Short mmCIF file of C-alpha atoms in Angstrom, two decimals:
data_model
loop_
_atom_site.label_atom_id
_atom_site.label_comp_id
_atom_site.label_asym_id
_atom_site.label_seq_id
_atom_site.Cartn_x
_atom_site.Cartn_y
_atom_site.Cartn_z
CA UNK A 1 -107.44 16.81 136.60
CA UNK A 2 -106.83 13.22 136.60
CA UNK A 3 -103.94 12.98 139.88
CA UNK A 4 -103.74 8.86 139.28
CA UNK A 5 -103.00 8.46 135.93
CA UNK A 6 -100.82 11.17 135.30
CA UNK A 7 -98.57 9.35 138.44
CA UNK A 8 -98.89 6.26 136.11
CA UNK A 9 -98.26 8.22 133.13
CA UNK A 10 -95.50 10.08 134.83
CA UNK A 11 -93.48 6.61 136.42
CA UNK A 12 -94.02 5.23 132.70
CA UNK A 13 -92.08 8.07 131.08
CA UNK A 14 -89.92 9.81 133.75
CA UNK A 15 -87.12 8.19 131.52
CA UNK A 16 -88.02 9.94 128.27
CA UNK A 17 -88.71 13.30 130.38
CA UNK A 18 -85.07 12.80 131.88
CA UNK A 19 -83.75 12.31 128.06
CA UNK A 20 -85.31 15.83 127.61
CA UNK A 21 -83.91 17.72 130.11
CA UNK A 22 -80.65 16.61 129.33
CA UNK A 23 -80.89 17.50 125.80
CA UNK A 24 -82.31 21.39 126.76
CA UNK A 25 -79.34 21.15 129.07
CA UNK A 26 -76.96 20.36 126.35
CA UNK A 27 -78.31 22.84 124.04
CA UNK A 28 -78.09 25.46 126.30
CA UNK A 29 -74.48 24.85 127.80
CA UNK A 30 -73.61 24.59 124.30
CA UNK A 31 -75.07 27.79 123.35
CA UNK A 32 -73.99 30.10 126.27
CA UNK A 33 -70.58 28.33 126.17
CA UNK A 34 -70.39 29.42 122.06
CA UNK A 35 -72.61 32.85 122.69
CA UNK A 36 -70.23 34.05 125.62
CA UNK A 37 -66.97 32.89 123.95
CA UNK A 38 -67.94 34.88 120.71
CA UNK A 39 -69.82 37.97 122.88
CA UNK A 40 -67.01 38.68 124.93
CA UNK A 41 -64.70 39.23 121.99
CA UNK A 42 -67.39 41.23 120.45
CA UNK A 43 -67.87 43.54 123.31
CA UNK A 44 -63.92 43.91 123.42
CA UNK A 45 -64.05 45.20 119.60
CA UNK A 46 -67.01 47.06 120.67
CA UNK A 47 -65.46 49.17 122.64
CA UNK A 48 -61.80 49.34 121.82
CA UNK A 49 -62.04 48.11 118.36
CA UNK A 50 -61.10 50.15 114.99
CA UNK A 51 -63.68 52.32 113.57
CA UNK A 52 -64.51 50.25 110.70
CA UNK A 53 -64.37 46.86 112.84
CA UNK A 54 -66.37 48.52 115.54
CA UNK A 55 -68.68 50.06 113.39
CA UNK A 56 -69.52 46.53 111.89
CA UNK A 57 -70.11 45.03 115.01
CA UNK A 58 -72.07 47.45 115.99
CA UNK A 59 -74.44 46.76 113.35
CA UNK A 60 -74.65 43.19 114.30
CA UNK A 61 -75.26 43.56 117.84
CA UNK A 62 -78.04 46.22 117.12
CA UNK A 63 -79.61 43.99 114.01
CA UNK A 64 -79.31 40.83 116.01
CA UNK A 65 -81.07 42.69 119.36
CA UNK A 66 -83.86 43.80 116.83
CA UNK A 67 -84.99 40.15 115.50
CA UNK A 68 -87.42 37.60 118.24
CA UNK A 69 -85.05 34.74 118.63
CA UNK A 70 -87.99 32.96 117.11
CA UNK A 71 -87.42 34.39 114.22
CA UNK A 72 -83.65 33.84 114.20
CA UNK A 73 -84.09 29.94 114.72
CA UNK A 74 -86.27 29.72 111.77
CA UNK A 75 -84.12 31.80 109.42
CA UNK A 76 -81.21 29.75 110.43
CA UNK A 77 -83.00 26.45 110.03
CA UNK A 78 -84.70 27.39 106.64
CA UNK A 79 -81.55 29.77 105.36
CA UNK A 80 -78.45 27.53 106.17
CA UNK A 81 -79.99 24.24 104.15
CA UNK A 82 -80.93 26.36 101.19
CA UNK A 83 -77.34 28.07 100.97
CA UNK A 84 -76.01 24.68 100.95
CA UNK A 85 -74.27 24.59 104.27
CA UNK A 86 -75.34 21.02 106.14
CA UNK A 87 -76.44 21.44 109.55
CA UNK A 88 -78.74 19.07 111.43
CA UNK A 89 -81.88 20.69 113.03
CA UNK A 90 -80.27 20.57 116.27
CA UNK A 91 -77.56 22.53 114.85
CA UNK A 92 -79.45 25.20 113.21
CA UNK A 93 -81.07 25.86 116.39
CA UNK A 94 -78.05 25.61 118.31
CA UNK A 95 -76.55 28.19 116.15
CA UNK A 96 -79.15 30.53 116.10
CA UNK A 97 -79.15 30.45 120.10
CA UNK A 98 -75.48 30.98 119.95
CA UNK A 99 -75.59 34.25 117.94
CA UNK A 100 -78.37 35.36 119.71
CA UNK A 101 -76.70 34.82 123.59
CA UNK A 102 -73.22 36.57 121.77
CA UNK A 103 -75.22 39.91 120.87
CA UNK A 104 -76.57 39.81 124.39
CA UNK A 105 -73.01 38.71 126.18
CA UNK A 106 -71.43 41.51 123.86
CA UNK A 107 -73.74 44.34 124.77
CA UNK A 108 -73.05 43.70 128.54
CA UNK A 109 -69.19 43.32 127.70
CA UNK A 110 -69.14 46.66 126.18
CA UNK A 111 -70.83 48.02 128.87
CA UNK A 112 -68.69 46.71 132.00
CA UNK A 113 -65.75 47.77 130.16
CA UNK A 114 -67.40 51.29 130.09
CA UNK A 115 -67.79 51.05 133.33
CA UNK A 116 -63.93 50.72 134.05
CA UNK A 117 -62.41 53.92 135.08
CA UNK A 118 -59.77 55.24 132.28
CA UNK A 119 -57.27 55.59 134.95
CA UNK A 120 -56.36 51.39 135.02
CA UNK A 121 -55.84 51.60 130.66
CA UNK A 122 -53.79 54.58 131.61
CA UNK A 123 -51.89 53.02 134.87
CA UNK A 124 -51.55 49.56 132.43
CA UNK A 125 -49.68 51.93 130.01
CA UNK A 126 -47.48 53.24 132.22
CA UNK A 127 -46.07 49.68 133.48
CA UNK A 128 -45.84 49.06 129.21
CA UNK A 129 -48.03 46.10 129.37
CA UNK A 130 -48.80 45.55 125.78
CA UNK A 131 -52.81 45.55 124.73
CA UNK A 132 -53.21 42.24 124.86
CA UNK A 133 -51.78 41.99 128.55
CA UNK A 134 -54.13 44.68 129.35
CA UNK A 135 -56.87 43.23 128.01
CA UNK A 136 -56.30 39.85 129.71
CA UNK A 137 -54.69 41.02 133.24
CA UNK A 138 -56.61 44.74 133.92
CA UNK A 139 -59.92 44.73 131.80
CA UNK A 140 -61.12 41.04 132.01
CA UNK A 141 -60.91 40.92 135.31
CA UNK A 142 -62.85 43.79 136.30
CA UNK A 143 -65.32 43.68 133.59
CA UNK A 144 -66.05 40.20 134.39
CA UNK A 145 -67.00 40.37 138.22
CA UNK A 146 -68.82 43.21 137.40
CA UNK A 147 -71.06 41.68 134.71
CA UNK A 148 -71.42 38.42 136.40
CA UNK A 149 -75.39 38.84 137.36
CA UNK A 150 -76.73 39.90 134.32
CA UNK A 151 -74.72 37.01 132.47
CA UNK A 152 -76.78 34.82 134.56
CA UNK A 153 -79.80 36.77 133.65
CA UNK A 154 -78.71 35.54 130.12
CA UNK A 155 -78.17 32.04 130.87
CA UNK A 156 -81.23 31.45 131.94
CA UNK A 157 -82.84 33.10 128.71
CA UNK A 158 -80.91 30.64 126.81
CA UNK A 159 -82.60 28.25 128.92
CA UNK A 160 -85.74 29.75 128.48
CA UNK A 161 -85.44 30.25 124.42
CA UNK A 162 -84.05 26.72 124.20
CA UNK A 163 -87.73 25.58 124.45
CA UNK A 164 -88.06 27.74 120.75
CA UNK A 165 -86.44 24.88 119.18
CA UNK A 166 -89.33 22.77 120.08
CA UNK A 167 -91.20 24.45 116.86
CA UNK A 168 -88.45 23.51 114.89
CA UNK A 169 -89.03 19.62 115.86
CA UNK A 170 -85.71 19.30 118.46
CA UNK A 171 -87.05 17.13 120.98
CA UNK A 172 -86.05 19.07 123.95
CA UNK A 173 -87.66 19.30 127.40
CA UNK A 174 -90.60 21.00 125.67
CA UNK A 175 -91.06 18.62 122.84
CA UNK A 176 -90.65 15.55 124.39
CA UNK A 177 -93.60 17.03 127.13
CA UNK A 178 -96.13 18.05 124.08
CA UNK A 179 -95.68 14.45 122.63
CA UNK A 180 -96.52 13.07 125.76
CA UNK A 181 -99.49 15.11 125.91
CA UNK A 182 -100.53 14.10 123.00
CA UNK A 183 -100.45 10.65 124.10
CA UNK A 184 -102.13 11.05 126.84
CA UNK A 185 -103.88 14.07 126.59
CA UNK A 186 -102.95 15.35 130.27
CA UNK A 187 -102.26 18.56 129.18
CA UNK A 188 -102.78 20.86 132.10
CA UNK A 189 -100.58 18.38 134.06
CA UNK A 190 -98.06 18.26 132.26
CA UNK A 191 -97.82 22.07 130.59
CA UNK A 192 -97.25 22.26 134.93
CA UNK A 193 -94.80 20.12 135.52
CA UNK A 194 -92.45 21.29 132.12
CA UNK A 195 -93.23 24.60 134.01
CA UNK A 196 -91.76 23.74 136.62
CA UNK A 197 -88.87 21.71 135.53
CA UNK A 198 -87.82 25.24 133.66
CA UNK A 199 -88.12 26.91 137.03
CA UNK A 200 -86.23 24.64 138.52
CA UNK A 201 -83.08 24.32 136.30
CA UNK A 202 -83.42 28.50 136.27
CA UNK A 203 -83.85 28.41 139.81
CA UNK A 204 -80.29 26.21 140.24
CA UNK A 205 -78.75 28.47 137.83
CA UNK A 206 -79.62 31.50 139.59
CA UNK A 207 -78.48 30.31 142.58
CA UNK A 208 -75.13 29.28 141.37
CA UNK A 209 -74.78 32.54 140.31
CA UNK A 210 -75.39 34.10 143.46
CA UNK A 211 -73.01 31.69 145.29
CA UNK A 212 -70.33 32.42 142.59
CA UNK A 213 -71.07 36.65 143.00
CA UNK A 214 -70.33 36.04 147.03
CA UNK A 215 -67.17 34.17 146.04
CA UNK A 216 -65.64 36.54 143.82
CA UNK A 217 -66.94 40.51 144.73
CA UNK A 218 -64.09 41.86 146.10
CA UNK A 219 -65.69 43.74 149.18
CA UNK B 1 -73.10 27.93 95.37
CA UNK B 2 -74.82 31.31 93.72
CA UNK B 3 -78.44 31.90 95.07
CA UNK B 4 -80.44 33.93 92.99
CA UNK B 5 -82.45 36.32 94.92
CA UNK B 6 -86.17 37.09 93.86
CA UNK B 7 -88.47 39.30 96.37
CA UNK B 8 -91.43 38.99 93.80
CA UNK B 9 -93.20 36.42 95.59
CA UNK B 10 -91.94 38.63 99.27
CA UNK B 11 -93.40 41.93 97.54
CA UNK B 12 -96.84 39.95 96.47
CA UNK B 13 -97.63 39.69 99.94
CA UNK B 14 -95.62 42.31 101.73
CA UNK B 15 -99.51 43.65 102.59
CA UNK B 16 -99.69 40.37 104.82
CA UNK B 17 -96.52 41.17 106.06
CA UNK B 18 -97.01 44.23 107.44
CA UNK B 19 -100.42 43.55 108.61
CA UNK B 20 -98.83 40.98 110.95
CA UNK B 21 -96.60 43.64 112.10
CA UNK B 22 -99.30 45.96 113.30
CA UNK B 23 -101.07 43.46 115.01
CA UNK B 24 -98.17 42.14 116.99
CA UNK B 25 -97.30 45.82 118.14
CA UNK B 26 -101.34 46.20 119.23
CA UNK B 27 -100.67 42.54 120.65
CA UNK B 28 -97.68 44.18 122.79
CA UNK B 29 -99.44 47.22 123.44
CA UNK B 30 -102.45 45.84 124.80
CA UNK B 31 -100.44 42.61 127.53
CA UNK B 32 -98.00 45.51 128.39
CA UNK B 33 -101.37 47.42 129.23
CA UNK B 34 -102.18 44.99 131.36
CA UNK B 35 -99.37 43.87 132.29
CA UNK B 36 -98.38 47.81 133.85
CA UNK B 37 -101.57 47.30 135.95
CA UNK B 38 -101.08 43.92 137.16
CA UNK B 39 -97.22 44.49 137.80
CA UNK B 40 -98.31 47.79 139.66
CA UNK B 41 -100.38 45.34 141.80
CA UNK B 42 -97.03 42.92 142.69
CA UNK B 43 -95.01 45.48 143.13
CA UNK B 44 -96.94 46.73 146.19
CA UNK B 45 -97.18 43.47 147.48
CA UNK B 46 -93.80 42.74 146.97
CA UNK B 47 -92.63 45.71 149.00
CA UNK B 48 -95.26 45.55 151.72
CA UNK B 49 -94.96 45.23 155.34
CA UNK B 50 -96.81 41.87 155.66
CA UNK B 51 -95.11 38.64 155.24
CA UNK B 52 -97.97 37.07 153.48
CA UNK B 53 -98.26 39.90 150.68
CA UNK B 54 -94.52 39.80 150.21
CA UNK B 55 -94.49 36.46 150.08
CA UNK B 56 -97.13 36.00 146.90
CA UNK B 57 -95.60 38.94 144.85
CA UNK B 58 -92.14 37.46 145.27
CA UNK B 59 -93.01 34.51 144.28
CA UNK B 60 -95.28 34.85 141.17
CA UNK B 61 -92.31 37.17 140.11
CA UNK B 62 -89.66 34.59 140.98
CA UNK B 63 -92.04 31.83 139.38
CA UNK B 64 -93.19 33.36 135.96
CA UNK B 65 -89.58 35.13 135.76
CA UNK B 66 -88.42 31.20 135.18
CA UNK B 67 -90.74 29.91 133.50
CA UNK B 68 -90.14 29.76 129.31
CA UNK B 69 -92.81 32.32 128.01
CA UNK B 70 -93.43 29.39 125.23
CA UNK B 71 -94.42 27.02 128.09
CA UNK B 72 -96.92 29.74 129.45
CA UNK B 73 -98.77 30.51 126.27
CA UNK B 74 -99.06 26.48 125.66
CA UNK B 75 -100.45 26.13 129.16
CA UNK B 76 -102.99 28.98 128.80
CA UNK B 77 -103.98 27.86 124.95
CA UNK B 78 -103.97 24.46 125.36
CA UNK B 79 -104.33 23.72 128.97
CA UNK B 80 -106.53 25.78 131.08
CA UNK B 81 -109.74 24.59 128.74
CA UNK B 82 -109.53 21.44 130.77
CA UNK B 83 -110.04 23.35 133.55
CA UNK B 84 -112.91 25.31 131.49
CA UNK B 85 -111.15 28.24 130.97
CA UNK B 86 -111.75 28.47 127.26
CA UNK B 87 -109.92 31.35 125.29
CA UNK B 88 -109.84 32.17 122.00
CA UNK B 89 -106.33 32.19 120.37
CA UNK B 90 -105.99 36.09 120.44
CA UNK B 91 -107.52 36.18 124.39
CA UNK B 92 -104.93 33.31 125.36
CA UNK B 93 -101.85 34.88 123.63
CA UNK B 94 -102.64 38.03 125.44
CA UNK B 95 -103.50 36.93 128.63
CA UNK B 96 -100.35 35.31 128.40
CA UNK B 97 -97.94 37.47 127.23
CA UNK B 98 -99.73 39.93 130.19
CA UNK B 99 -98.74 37.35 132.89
CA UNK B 100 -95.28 37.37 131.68
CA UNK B 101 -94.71 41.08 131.16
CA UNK B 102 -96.28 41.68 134.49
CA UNK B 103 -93.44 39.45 136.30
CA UNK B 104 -90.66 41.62 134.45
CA UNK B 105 -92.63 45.01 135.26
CA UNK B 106 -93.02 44.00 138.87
CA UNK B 107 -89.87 43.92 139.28
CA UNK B 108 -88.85 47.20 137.60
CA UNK B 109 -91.82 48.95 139.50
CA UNK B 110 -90.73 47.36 143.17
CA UNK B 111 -86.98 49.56 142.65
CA UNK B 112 -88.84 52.42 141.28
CA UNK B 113 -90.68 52.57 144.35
CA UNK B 114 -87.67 52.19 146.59
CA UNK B 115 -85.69 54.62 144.32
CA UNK B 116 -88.52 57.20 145.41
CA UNK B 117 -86.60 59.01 148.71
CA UNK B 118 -88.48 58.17 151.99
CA UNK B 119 -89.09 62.26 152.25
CA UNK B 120 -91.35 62.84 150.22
CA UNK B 121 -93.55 60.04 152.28
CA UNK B 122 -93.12 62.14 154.92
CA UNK B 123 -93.43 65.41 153.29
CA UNK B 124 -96.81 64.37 151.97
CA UNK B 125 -97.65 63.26 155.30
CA UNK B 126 -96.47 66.51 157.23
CA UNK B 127 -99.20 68.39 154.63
CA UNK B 128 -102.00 65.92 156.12
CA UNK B 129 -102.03 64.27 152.91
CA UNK B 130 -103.63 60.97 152.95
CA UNK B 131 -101.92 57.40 152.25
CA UNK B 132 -104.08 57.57 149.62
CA UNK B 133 -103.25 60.53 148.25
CA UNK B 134 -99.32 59.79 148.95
CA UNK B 135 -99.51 57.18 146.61
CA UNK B 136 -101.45 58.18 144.11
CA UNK B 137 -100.01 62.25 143.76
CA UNK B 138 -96.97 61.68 144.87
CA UNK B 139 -95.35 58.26 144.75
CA UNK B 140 -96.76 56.71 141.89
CA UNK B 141 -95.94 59.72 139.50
CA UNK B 142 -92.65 59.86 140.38
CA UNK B 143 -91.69 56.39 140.16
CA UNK B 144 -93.50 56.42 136.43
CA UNK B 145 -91.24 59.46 135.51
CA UNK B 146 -88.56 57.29 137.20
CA UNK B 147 -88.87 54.08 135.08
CA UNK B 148 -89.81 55.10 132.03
CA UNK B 149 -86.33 53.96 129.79
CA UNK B 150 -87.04 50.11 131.34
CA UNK B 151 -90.97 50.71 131.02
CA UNK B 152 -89.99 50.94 126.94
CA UNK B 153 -87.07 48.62 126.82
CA UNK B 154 -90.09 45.94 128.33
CA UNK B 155 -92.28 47.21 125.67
CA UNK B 156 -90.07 46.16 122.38
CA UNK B 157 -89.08 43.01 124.14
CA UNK B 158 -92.73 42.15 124.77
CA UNK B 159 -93.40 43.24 121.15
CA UNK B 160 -90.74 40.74 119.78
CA UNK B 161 -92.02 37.89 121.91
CA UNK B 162 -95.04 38.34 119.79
CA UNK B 163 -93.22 36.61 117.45
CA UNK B 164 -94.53 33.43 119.44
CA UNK B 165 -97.95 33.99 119.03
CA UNK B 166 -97.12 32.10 115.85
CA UNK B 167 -96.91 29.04 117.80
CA UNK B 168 -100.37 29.25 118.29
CA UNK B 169 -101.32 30.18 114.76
CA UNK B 170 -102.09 33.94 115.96
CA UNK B 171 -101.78 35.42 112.15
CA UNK B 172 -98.67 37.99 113.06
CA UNK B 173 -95.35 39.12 111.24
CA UNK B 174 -93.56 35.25 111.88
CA UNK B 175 -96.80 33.51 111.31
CA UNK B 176 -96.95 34.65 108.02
CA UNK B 177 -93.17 34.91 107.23
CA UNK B 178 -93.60 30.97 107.68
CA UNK B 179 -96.65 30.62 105.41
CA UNK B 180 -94.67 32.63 102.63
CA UNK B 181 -91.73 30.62 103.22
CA UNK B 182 -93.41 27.08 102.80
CA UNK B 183 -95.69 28.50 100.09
CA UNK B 184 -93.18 30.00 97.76
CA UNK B 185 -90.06 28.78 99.16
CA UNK B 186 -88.18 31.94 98.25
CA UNK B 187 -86.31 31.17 101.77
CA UNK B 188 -83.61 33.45 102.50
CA UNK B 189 -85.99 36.40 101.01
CA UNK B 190 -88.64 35.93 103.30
CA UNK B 191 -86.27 35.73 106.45
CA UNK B 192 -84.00 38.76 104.96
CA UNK B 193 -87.32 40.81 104.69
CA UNK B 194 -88.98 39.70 107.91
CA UNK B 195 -85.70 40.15 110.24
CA UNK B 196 -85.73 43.68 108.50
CA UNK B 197 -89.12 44.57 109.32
CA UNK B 198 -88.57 43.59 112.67
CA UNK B 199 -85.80 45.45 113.51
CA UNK B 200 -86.70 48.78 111.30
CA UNK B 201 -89.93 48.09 113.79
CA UNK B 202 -87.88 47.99 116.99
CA UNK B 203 -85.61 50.82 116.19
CA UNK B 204 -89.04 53.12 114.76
CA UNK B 205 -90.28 52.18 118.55
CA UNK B 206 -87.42 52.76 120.21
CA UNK B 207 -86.86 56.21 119.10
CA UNK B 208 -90.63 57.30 119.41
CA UNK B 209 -89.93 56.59 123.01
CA UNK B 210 -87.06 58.00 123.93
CA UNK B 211 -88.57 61.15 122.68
CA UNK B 212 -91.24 60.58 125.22
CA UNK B 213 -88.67 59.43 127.72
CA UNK B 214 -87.07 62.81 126.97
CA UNK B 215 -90.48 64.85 127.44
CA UNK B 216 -91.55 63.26 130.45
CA UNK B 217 -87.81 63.04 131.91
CA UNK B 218 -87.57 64.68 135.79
CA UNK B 219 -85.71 67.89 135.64
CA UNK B 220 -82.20 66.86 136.79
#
């Protein structure tokens, strides 16, 4: 433990560490903006969808759940340049968190919307509001207060698997802390600190949550 | 643009392949081993009547819970032989992925142990049963019985975060999936054939367990 010269170390780069942060911030807003956008309409065909659709869907919820997100990031880095579609690392990566957050976000869509008695699809019928109104004025709302916690659960796991892009040379939060340590070669120090950064932008997001939750459960 | 598929160079080492597989499922076996012990341990802190013991389960689960499991198994490889804690990479990725599970099975063991009704506390008791006994004949097999479906869900999410034992050059299913892939560069083969594994894996898992789930069940 060397205290004085990782404060050195630490008021020489605090800019560079700030740089990271924001970038594992923008990947993972952009990720669990894309994953939720795409789950949510996913769990919708999950449930109500047509056999075939739903049947499809199915399959990629259940094959995407099956494969480490590891995994997925460096299929969809390797895969995507090889198939000829462009995509900068950050990209790839951002993609692969994407589809990953959208199986998750779909498999607690489907299961909110199971969790909404029959009686308000049949009560929506009966005041002829189309699908589509349904959907947007009965289901949504419900569904979506009730899976507000473990959405946050998932947010913060695309927080957490952001740092997996690291390995595929994105200089996140992560990456910018392991070439720093290999500059300096205060490694316990700062493994710690990136540690705790993570906890702390979890931490916020957690807490948002829970201040959100009060705000809208209708008691 | 046509890509022409060829799993020859896949198939040449499909042995590796597989090989990686088995040891990242005893790599998950053996943390979530631990990890069941250790999380047994917060979980009766976490729920205990002193402030101080409450206070250090919550916490570790709260901390570790947050923290990236990538940034743990860095720290413990790379970091804590500073401190002369030397591991080898096996040991470290272990310990590791133990400290992590342990967090997630803390918390799943702290509401099995509040889902177990207060009455059979003090049915054990009214027999002249001691705390020990209590917790060891009555509580602790029913909460097991109780949380078996998230005990096994946590088991084939620990086993895919072996994937990240690659990180560390522990020689498992993604390890070597990268090796083939920079080796023969037969890309989208390699990834096709090591999602597949992976998730033929998960699902083989899965439904070993539920049958156990189903054996072990409480009689509704």
């Amino acid at each position: 433990m060397e205290p004085i010269l990782f404060f050195n170390e630490l008021l020489g780069s605090y800019g560079l560490i700030l740089k990271g942060i924001l970038m594992t911030v923008k990947i993972s807003v952009q990720a669990i903006i894309y994953g939720t956008a795409a789950g949510l309409i996913i769990g919708i065909i999950l449930e109500y969808g047509y056999p075939p659709l739903r049947y499809l869907f199915r399959f990629y919820v259940d094959f995407i759940r099956g494969i480490p997100v590891l995994v997925q990031i460096l299929a969809a880095y390797y895969i995507l340049s090889v198939i000829g579609i462009q995509l900068s690392t950050l990209g790839a990566g951002i993609l692969a968190l994407s589809i990953f957050c959208s199986s998750h976000v779909a498999e607690i869509t489907r299961g909110a919307l199971q969790a909404i008695p029959k009686g308000q699809i049949e009560a929506a019928k009966s005041i002829s509001l189309t699908f589509r109104k349904t959907v947007i004025y009965v289901l949504l709302p419900q569904a979506l207060r009730q899976m507000l916690p473990t959405w946050v659960n998932t947010a913060t796991e695309i927080v957490k698997a952001s740092t997996l892009l690291s390995i595929i040379g994105v200089t996140e939060l992560l990456m910018t802390i392991q070439q720093l340590i290999s500059r300096t070669f205060l490694s316990l120090e700062f493994y710690f600190l990136v540690g705790f950064i993570y906890f702390l932008i979890n931490f916020t997001i957690e807490r948002i949550g829970k201040g959100i939750e009060a705000k809208v459960t209708i008691a | 643009m046509v890509y022409h598929f060829n799993f020859s160079a896949v198939w040449a080492s499909f042995d590796l392949l597989l090989y990686g597989l088995g040891l990242g499922f005893i790599l998950a076996l053996v943390a979530n081993t631990i990890g069941v012990g250790l999380g047994l341990i917060l979980a009766f802190l976490s729920i205990s009547p002193n402030r101080i013991y409450r206070l250090i389960g919550t916490s570790y689960v709260t901390f570790i819970r947050n923290t990236p499991i990538l940034v743990i198994i860095l720290t413990v490889y790379f970091a804590l032989p500073q401190i002369g804690i030397g591991l080898g990479k096996i040991e470290s990725f272990i310990v590791s992925l133990a400290v992590y599970a342990a967090a997630y099975l803390a918390e799943v063991f702290r509401a099995g142990l509040l889902s177990v009704p207060k009455g059979l506390h003090e049915a054990g008791m009214s027999v002249g049963l001691s705390r020990r006994q209590i917790k060891f004949n009555i509580i602790l097999p029913l909460m097991f019985r109780n949380v078996l479906p998230s005990l096994s869900n946590n088991l084939i999410s620990l086993f895919k975060d072996t994937s990240l034992a690659a990180a560390i050059a522990v020689p498992e299913l993604t390890f070597y999936a990268r090796k083939i892939n920079v080796e023969t560069f037969r890309v989208v083969e390699t990834w096709m054939v090591a999602s597949v594994l992976y998730v033929l894996a998960c699902y083989l898992i899965a439904s070993v367990l539920r049958r156990l789930e189903k054996t072990f069940a409480l009689p509704v």
